[in-house]
XYZ file of N, CA and C in Angstrom:
486
model
N 102.021 102.617 64.598
C 100.617 102.432 64.903
C 100.417 102.204 66.408
N 101.342 101.454 66.999
C 101.240 101.164 68.429
C 101.303 102.452 69.252
N 102.138 103.377 68.837
C 102.284 104.642 69.588
C 101.015 105.474 69.505
N 100.353 105.443 68.356
C 99.096 106.179 68.195
C 98.027 105.584 69.104
N 97.970 104.265 69.153
C 96.999 103.604 70.037
C 97.296 103.901 71.507
N 98.563 103.933 71.875
C 98.930 104.268 73.255
C 98.537 105.722 73.583
N 98.692 106.599 72.627
C 98.302 107.988 72.822
C 96.780 108.113 72.939
N 96.051 107.397 72.111
C 94.578 107.430 72.179
C 94.085 106.825 73.498
N 94.730 105.771 73.970
C 94.361 105.201 75.259
C 94.638 106.211 76.370
N 95.730 106.944 76.251
C 96.029 107.989 77.217
C 94.990 109.090 77.221
N 94.528 109.488 76.025
C 93.476 110.505 75.928
C 92.194 109.981 76.583
N 91.884 108.717 76.363
C 90.722 108.112 77.018
C 90.873 108.150 78.530
N 92.065 107.878 79.027
C 92.311 107.922 80.471
C 92.215 109.336 81.022
N 92.626 110.335 80.245
C 92.458 111.729 80.659
C 90.973 112.037 80.797
N 90.170 111.558 79.825
C 88.726 111.792 79.916
C 88.106 111.075 81.111
N 88.521 109.844 81.372
C 88.022 109.098 82.523
C 88.420 109.804 83.817
N 89.659 110.241 83.883
C 90.143 110.922 85.072
C 89.367 112.216 85.313
N 89.123 112.982 84.268
C 88.410 114.247 84.422
C 86.926 114.074 84.705
N 86.335 113.003 84.197
C 84.893 112.854 84.351
C 84.486 111.951 85.511
N 85.348 111.051 85.922
C 84.948 110.107 86.978
C 85.808 110.238 88.227
N 87.112 110.012 88.080
C 87.948 109.916 89.276
C 88.133 111.254 89.983
N 88.012 112.369 89.284
C 88.125 113.650 89.973
C 86.931 113.937 90.860
N 85.838 113.206 90.646
C 84.644 113.418 91.452
C 84.451 112.372 92.534
N 85.342 111.383 92.612
C 85.331 110.437 93.714
C 86.063 111.074 94.881
N 85.372 111.216 95.998
C 85.965 111.916 97.135
C 86.429 110.898 98.179
N 87.687 110.482 98.040
C 88.299 109.565 98.996
C 89.451 110.314 99.639
N 89.310 110.616 100.917
C 90.312 111.381 101.666
C 90.587 112.750 101.030
N 89.595 113.294 100.354
C 89.690 114.598 99.680
C 90.793 114.643 98.614
N 91.058 113.515 97.985
C 92.028 113.477 96.882
C 91.396 112.786 95.687
N 91.998 112.938 94.540
C 91.564 112.186 93.363
C 92.767 111.418 92.825
N 92.483 110.293 92.232
C 93.557 109.447 91.710
C 94.056 110.020 90.385
N 95.356 109.907 90.162
C 95.977 110.403 88.956
C 96.320 109.205 88.062
N 95.346 108.776 87.295
C 95.485 107.588 86.460
C 96.489 107.836 85.333
N 96.562 109.053 84.850
C 97.467 109.348 83.731
C 98.926 109.183 84.137
N 99.285 109.608 85.334
C 100.673 109.426 85.793
C 100.981 107.943 85.975
N 100.027 107.185 86.497
C 100.225 105.738 86.637
C 100.434 105.113 85.263
N 99.603 105.499 84.309
C 99.711 104.992 82.935
C 101.052 105.336 82.312
N 101.464 106.592 82.432
C 102.726 107.014 81.858
C 103.913 106.334 82.512
N 103.842 106.113 83.805
C 104.921 105.443 84.510
C 105.081 104.011 84.013
N 103.975 103.327 83.845
C 104.034 101.925 83.426
C 104.493 101.787 81.967
N 103.932 102.584 81.060
C 104.336 102.403 79.653
C 105.743 102.943 79.394
N 106.229 103.825 80.247
C 107.577 104.344 80.077
C 108.644 103.275 80.267
N 108.288 102.217 80.953
C 109.238 101.129 81.173
C 109.484 100.295 79.929
N 108.631 100.466 78.907
C 108.712 99.586 77.743
C 108.870 100.307 76.407
N 108.897 101.631 76.395
C 108.935 102.375 75.136
C 110.165 103.297 75.115
N 110.624 103.615 73.924
C 111.779 104.503 73.730
C 111.528 105.875 74.358
N 112.626 106.518 74.791
C 112.537 107.783 75.534
C 111.774 108.865 74.783
N 112.166 109.136 73.562
C 111.565 110.239 72.827
C 110.106 109.975 72.509
N 109.789 108.756 72.128
C 108.402 108.440 71.770
C 107.480 108.570 72.981
N 107.881 108.024 74.114
C 107.035 108.107 75.292
C 107.034 109.533 75.861
N 108.121 110.261 75.674
C 108.163 111.648 76.094
C 107.164 112.489 75.317
N 107.065 112.241 74.012
C 106.100 112.969 73.187
C 104.667 112.601 73.593
N 104.420 111.321 73.846
C 103.097 110.896 74.321
C 102.780 111.593 75.632
N 103.740 111.646 76.542
C 103.525 112.303 77.824
C 103.237 113.783 77.671
N 103.981 114.455 76.785
C 103.741 115.883 76.566
C 102.364 116.127 75.975
N 101.954 115.303 75.026
C 100.635 115.448 74.405
C 99.546 115.240 75.449
N 99.653 114.173 76.238
C 98.635 113.912 77.251
C 98.608 115.011 78.316
N 99.779 115.502 78.668
C 99.839 116.582 79.656
C 99.185 117.850 79.155
N 99.427 118.182 77.894
C 98.801 119.372 77.320
C 97.301 119.211 77.199
N 96.842 118.020 76.842
C 95.399 117.757 76.797
C 94.814 117.876 78.200
N 95.521 117.369 79.180
C 95.068 117.479 80.567
C 95.031 118.945 81.005
N 96.026 119.726 80.615
C 96.037 121.151 80.931
C 94.862 121.888 80.293
N 94.554 121.535 79.054
C 93.455 122.186 78.353
C 92.120 121.839 79.008
N 91.935 120.589 79.386
C 90.648 120.152 79.921
C 90.451 120.497 81.396
N 91.506 120.495 82.179
C 91.381 120.736 83.615
C 91.488 122.221 83.933
N 92.346 122.903 83.254
C 92.598 124.310 83.567
C 93.818 124.427 84.440
N 93.978 125.558 85.063
C 95.161 125.784 85.879
C 96.249 126.448 85.068
N 97.461 126.195 85.422
C 98.602 126.797 84.747
C 98.935 125.964 83.510
N 98.803 126.585 82.351
C 98.977 125.851 81.103
C 100.432 125.428 80.908
N 100.631 124.152 80.606
C 101.940 123.622 80.321
C 102.605 122.870 81.460
N 102.097 123.028 82.673
C 102.724 122.373 83.820
C 102.560 120.854 83.722
N 101.344 120.373 83.463
C 101.141 118.932 83.350
C 101.883 118.348 82.163
N 101.943 119.079 81.052
C 102.705 118.611 79.896
C 104.172 118.439 80.224
N 104.725 119.414 80.917
C 106.136 119.344 81.314
C 106.367 118.212 82.309
N 105.480 118.079 83.282
C 105.616 117.018 84.293
C 105.585 115.646 83.639
N 104.580 115.408 82.794
C 104.458 114.084 82.174
C 105.613 113.806 81.203
N 106.098 114.828 80.513
C 107.251 114.630 79.638
C 108.480 114.227 80.441
N 108.745 114.954 81.528
C 109.926 114.659 82.346
C 109.827 113.261 82.969
N 108.650 112.920 83.480
C 108.455 111.606 84.092
C 108.668 110.506 83.060
N 108.003 110.621 81.916
C 108.091 109.585 80.889
C 109.514 109.445 80.347
N 110.146 110.560 80.048
C 111.496 110.519 79.489
C 112.489 109.952 80.496
N 112.375 110.355 81.758
C 113.322 109.909 82.790
C 113.195 108.419 83.048
N 111.991 107.934 83.208
C 111.796 106.510 83.472
C 112.231 105.685 82.263
N 111.891 106.136 81.075
C 112.278 105.410 79.883
C 113.791 105.386 79.703
N 114.444 106.453 80.093
C 115.910 106.505 80.009
C 116.564 105.487 80.954
N 115.904 105.242 82.082
C 116.446 104.306 83.077
C 115.872 102.898 82.973
N 115.066 102.631 81.955
C 114.331 101.373 81.884
C 115.214 100.128 81.850
N 116.416 100.233 81.326
C 117.296 99.065 81.261
C 117.912 98.729 82.627
N 117.877 99.661 83.541
C 118.465 99.464 84.867
C 117.412 99.121 85.925
N 116.157 99.006 85.506
C 115.059 98.774 86.433
C 114.468 97.397 86.189
N 114.173 96.683 87.294
C 113.473 95.404 87.186
C 111.987 95.714 87.027
N 111.457 95.513 85.830
C 110.135 95.985 85.466
C 108.969 95.123 85.955
N 109.198 93.849 86.146
C 108.093 92.951 86.404
C 107.686 92.869 87.881
N 108.269 93.674 88.723
C 107.970 93.638 90.148
C 106.909 94.677 90.511
N 105.962 94.266 91.326
C 104.944 95.200 91.810
C 105.550 96.248 92.719
N 106.590 95.866 93.449
C 107.252 96.828 94.336
C 107.930 97.917 93.531
N 108.508 97.560 92.393
C 109.116 98.551 91.518
C 108.081 99.531 90.993
N 106.937 99.014 90.563
C 105.852 99.863 90.067
C 105.389 100.774 91.194
N 105.212 100.218 92.404
C 104.792 101.012 93.563
C 105.774 102.148 93.811
N 107.062 101.839 93.823
C 108.090 102.860 94.107
C 108.148 103.914 93.007
N 108.076 103.492 91.747
C 108.133 104.470 90.651
C 106.931 105.396 90.666
N 105.760 104.838 90.887
C 104.553 105.677 90.933
C 104.598 106.603 92.144
N 105.117 106.117 93.254
C 105.254 106.978 94.440
C 106.178 108.163 94.125
N 107.312 107.876 93.500
C 108.281 108.933 93.188
C 107.706 109.907 92.147
N 107.043 109.382 91.124
C 106.490 110.277 90.113
C 105.364 111.140 90.681
N 104.538 110.557 91.545
C 103.485 111.363 92.172
C 104.045 112.387 93.141
N 105.119 112.032 93.796
C 105.793 112.984 94.689
C 106.342 114.153 93.880
N 106.958 113.857 92.735
C 107.456 114.907 91.846
C 106.309 115.785 91.344
N 105.223 115.143 90.908
C 104.047 115.876 90.419
C 103.478 116.766 91.520
N 103.363 116.243 92.719
C 102.828 117.016 93.828
C 103.719 118.193 94.180
N 105.013 117.965 94.201
C 105.935 119.064 94.559
C 105.868 120.198 93.529
N 105.843 119.847 92.251
C 105.762 120.878 91.216
C 104.421 121.600 91.320
N 103.345 120.854 91.495
C 102.030 121.480 91.601
C 101.910 122.335 92.866
N 102.468 121.893 93.977
C 102.443 122.703 95.194
C 103.214 123.999 94.973
N 104.355 123.891 94.334
C 105.167 125.096 94.099
C 104.443 126.081 93.186
N 103.808 125.588 92.144
C 103.144 126.492 91.201
C 101.800 126.985 91.728
N 101.028 126.095 92.327
C 99.694 126.497 92.797
C 99.774 127.413 93.997
N 100.641 127.117 94.934
C 100.728 127.967 96.126
C 101.281 129.348 95.791
N 102.126 129.421 94.792
C 102.677 130.726 94.414
C 101.643 131.597 93.707
N 100.717 130.959 92.975
C 99.757 131.735 92.194
C 98.402 131.870 92.885
N 97.833 130.761 93.365
C 96.483 130.816 93.917
C 96.443 131.103 95.413
N 97.351 130.510 96.153
C 97.466 130.730 97.600
C 96.119 130.551 98.323
N 95.447 129.422 98.050
C 94.147 129.206 98.683
C 94.147 128.084 99.721
N 95.216 127.310 99.833
C 95.317 126.275 100.848
C 96.531 126.556 101.731
N 96.487 126.019 102.935
C 97.638 126.143 103.813
C 98.762 125.245 103.348
N 99.958 125.642 103.590
C 101.128 124.873 103.133
C 101.206 123.516 103.835
N 100.730 123.429 105.080
C 100.765 122.152 105.800
C 99.763 121.176 105.170
N 98.591 121.660 104.837
C 97.601 120.804 104.186
C 98.118 120.308 102.852
N 98.697 121.202 102.072
C 99.266 120.806 100.781
C 100.406 119.801 100.946
N 101.231 119.998 101.952
C 102.370 119.106 102.160
C 101.902 117.714 102.598
N 100.959 117.654 103.514
C 100.471 116.338 103.980
C 99.815 115.587 102.836
N 98.945 116.267 102.102
C 98.287 115.616 100.968
C 99.273 115.270 99.852
N 100.137 116.220 99.513
C 101.031 116.038 98.374
C 102.207 115.128 98.609
N 102.657 115.042 99.847
C 103.853 114.241 100.131
C 103.495 112.853 100.662
N 102.368 112.730 101.313
C 102.034 111.447 101.939
C 100.819 110.798 101.293
N 99.676 111.466 101.346
C 98.402 110.816 100.991
C 98.287 110.524 99.506
N 98.525 111.518 98.653
C 98.346 111.330 97.212
C 99.333 110.296 96.636
N 100.645 110.383 96.952
C 101.539 109.351 96.406
C 101.219 107.945 96.897
N 100.850 107.798 98.166
C 100.491 106.464 98.670
C 99.247 105.913 98.023
N 98.219 106.743 97.896
C 96.969 106.285 97.285
C 97.174 105.889 95.824
N 97.886 106.715 95.087
C 98.137 106.392 93.680
C 99.062 105.174 93.529
N 99.999 105.004 94.423
C 100.897 103.841 94.356
C 100.143 102.551 94.631
N 99.240 102.587 95.591
C 98.423 101.398 95.868
C 97.506 101.083 94.681
N 96.924 102.102 94.090
C 96.087 101.901 92.906
C 96.921 101.358 91.742
N 98.167 101.796 91.630
C 99.015 101.352 90.530
C 99.307 99.859 90.589
N 99.458 99.337 91.792
C 99.676 97.894 91.933
C 98.471 97.129 91.417
N 97.279 97.579 91.796
C 96.057 96.931 91.332
C 95.928 97.016 89.808
N 96.140 98.191 89.256
C 96.028 98.363 87.806
C 97.099 97.576 87.053
N 98.302 97.497 87.624
C 99.384 96.745 86.975
C 99.052 95.253 86.955
N 98.526 94.738 88.053
C 98.189 93.322 88.087
C 97.055 92.997 87.123
N 96.104 93.916 86.986
C 94.987 93.696 86.062
C 95.482 93.726 84.618
N 96.369 94.649 84.284
C 96.778 94.840 82.890
C 98.166 94.281 82.578
N 98.653 93.384 83.403
C 100.035 92.888 83.231
C 100.264 92.209 81.894
N 99.311 91.414 81.433
C 99.485 90.723 80.156
C 99.548 91.712 78.996
N 98.708 92.728 79.035
C 98.727 93.753 77.980
C 100.010 94.560 78.024
N 100.466 94.867 79.211
C 101.689 95.662 79.352
C 102.890 94.864 78.866
N 102.927 93.583 79.148
C 104.047 92.763 78.704
C 104.103 92.611 77.183
N 102.961 92.807 76.505
C 102.979 92.795 75.040
C 103.749 93.991 74.494
N 103.813 95.089 75.247
C 104.616 96.230 74.824
C 106.088 95.833 74.767
N 106.473 94.970 75.709
C 107.865 94.519 75.755
C 108.208 93.698 74.528
N 107.254 92.877 74.044
C 107.506 92.007 72.901
C 107.664 92.800 71.623
N 106.896 93.903 71.482
C 106.943 94.704 70.246
C 108.131 95.537 70.256
């Protein structure tokens, strides 16, 4: 039941991201709340279960946003499975750990998206994509992740108890 609720919360976050945060224009980027969510819950859930949640949310995101179908599903599955596989070796309760993990996951997401988008659409310069994808987007999402983690820390720690 907990996994279904986590998946439904993820779907809600996909809807919030698509309807609100994609239209907030801060430094010409939008926050990726779903990657932050998947990074945080991956620290507390089994690899396969969180991987399936990540794949489902990624496919829903692909369907609603458009673009290359399956890329977000694959990205979220790899991120969730990888972090969950390493969860026993990571100190989970530190904000710096959350910052670093979200930075790395956003960097991975940006690199994959730059590689796929620039190869198919070719509408932005590679320097613009690199500056945004390697510096601005991961930093902005990492800073947001610290705030969201501090707000939801009690709820997240309940995942550890179950």
